[in-house]
CSV table of C-alpha atoms in Angstrom, one decimal:
chain,number,residue,atom,x,y,z
A,1298,MET,CA,-19.4,-9.1,-2.3
A,1299,GLY,CA,-19.5,-5.4,-3.4
A,1300,LYS,CA,-18.3,-4.0,-6.7
A,1301,GLU,CA,-14.6,-3.0,-6.7
A,1302,THR,CA,-13.5,0.0,-8.8
A,1303,ARG,CA,-9.8,0.5,-9.5
A,1304,LEU,CA,-8.9,4.2,-9.1
A,1305,PHE,CA,-5.2,4.1,-9.6
A,1306,LYS,CA,-2.5,1.4,-10.3
A,1307,SER,CA,1.2,1.5,-10.6
A,1308,GLN,CA,3.8,-1.3,-10.7
A,1309,GLU,CA,7.5,-0.7,-11.4
A,1310,LYS,CA,10.9,-2.1,-10.6
A,1311,LYS,CA,12.8,0.1,-8.1
A,1312,SER,CA,16.0,-0.3,-6.0
A,1313,ARG,CA,15.6,-1.2,-2.3
A,1314,THR,CA,16.8,2.4,-1.5
A,1315,ASP,CA,14.1,3.9,-3.8
A,1316,VAL,CA,11.4,1.7,-2.3
A,1317,SER,CA,12.5,2.7,1.2
A,1318,THR,CA,12.5,6.4,0.3
A,1319,PHE,CA,9.0,6.1,-1.3
A,1320,LEU,CA,7.6,4.3,1.8
A,1321,GLN,CA,9.1,6.9,4.1
A,1322,GLN,CA,7.5,9.7,2.1
A,1323,LEU,CA,4.2,7.8,2.0
A,1324,ALA,CA,4.3,7.4,5.8
A,1325,ASP,CA,4.8,11.2,6.1
A,1326,LYS,CA,1.9,11.8,3.8
A,1327,ILE,CA,-0.3,9.4,5.8
A,1328,SER,CA,0.6,11.2,9.0
A,1329,GLN,CA,-0.3,14.5,7.4
A,1330,GLY,CA,-3.7,13.2,6.2
A,1331,THR,CA,-3.4,13.7,2.5
A,1332,ILE,CA,-1.8,11.6,-0.2
A,1333,ILE,CA,-1.5,12.7,-3.9
A,1334,LEU,CA,-0.5,9.9,-6.2
A,1335,SER,CA,0.5,10.8,-9.8
A,1336,LYS,CA,1.8,9.0,-12.8
A,1337,GLY,CA,2.0,10.8,-16.1
A,1338,SER,CA,-1.2,12.8,-16.5
A,1339,GLU,CA,-3.1,10.6,-14.0
A,1340,GLU,CA,-3.5,12.0,-10.4
A,1341,LEU,CA,-5.5,10.8,-7.4
A,1342,THR,CA,-5.9,12.7,-4.1
A,1343,LEU,CA,-6.8,10.7,-0.9
A,1344,GLN,CA,-7.9,12.2,2.4
A,1345,ILE,CA,-6.7,9.8,5.1
A,1346,PRO,CA,-8.7,9.5,8.3
A,1347,GLN,CA,-7.4,9.1,11.8
A,1348,ASN,CA,-8.3,5.4,12.1
A,1349,LEU,CA,-7.1,2.9,9.6
A,1350,SER,CA,-7.0,-0.9,9.1
A,1351,LEU,CA,-3.4,-2.2,8.4
A,1352,GLU,CA,-3.0,-5.6,6.8
A,1353,ILE,CA,0.4,-7.2,6.4
A,1354,GLN,CA,0.8,-10.4,4.4
A,1355,VAL,CA,3.9,-12.3,3.4
A,1356,GLU,CA,3.7,-15.0,0.6
A,1357,ASP,CA,6.0,-17.2,-1.4
A,1358,GLU,CA,4.7,-18.3,-4.8
A,1359,GLN,CA,6.4,-20.9,-7.1
A,1360,LYS,CA,6.8,-19.5,-10.6
A,1361,LYS,CA,7.6,-22.0,-13.3
A,1362,LYS,CA,10.5,-20.2,-15.0
A,1363,LYS,CA,11.9,-17.8,-12.4
A,1364,GLY,CA,11.6,-19.9,-9.2
A,1365,VAL,CA,10.1,-18.6,-5.9
A,1366,GLU,CA,8.6,-15.1,-6.0
A,1367,HIS,CA,8.5,-13.6,-2.5
A,1368,SER,CA,6.0,-10.8,-1.6
A,1369,LEU,CA,5.4,-8.5,1.3
A,1370,GLU,CA,2.0,-6.9,0.9
A,1371,ILE,CA,1.0,-3.9,2.9
A,1372,GLU,CA,-2.6,-2.9,2.6
A,1373,ILE,CA,-4.2,0.1,4.3
A,1374,LYS,CA,-8.0,0.2,4.3
A,1375,TRP,CA,-10.6,2.4,5.9
A,1376,PHE,CA,-14.3,3.0,6.1
A,1377,ASP,CA,-16.0,6.2,7.1
A,1378,ASN,CA,-16.3,6.2,11.0
A,1379,ASP,CA,-13.8,3.3,11.5
A,1380,GLU,CA,-13.0,2.2,15.1
A,1381,GLY,CA,-9.7,2.8,16.9
A,1382,PRO,CA,-6.3,1.1,16.5
A,1383,THR,CA,-5.2,-2.4,17.5
A,1384,ASP,CA,-1.7,-3.5,18.6
A,1385,LEU,CA,0.4,-4.6,15.6
A,1386,LYS,CA,4.0,-3.6,16.1
A,1387,LEU,CA,7.0,-3.2,13.8
A,1388,LYS,CA,10.3,-4.3,15.3
């Protein structure tokens, strides 16, 4: 397994509307091919290629004090010279 280096991380509570707005803006930036993430003085620019790997995962995890934590994880990955798209659909 290769070495992983964290380039940027952010985790914060937001309203459903704020999350939706952020994801819509992120989708627009992906479509344009450049994403700039910033938090405080930290900034990271990503050049997004045409072909990406999209991973969707839904999990439930029992937490001792708070009950069940639900998660919807969306992960976008790419290598240089990745192959074309597959057929995952959002309904």
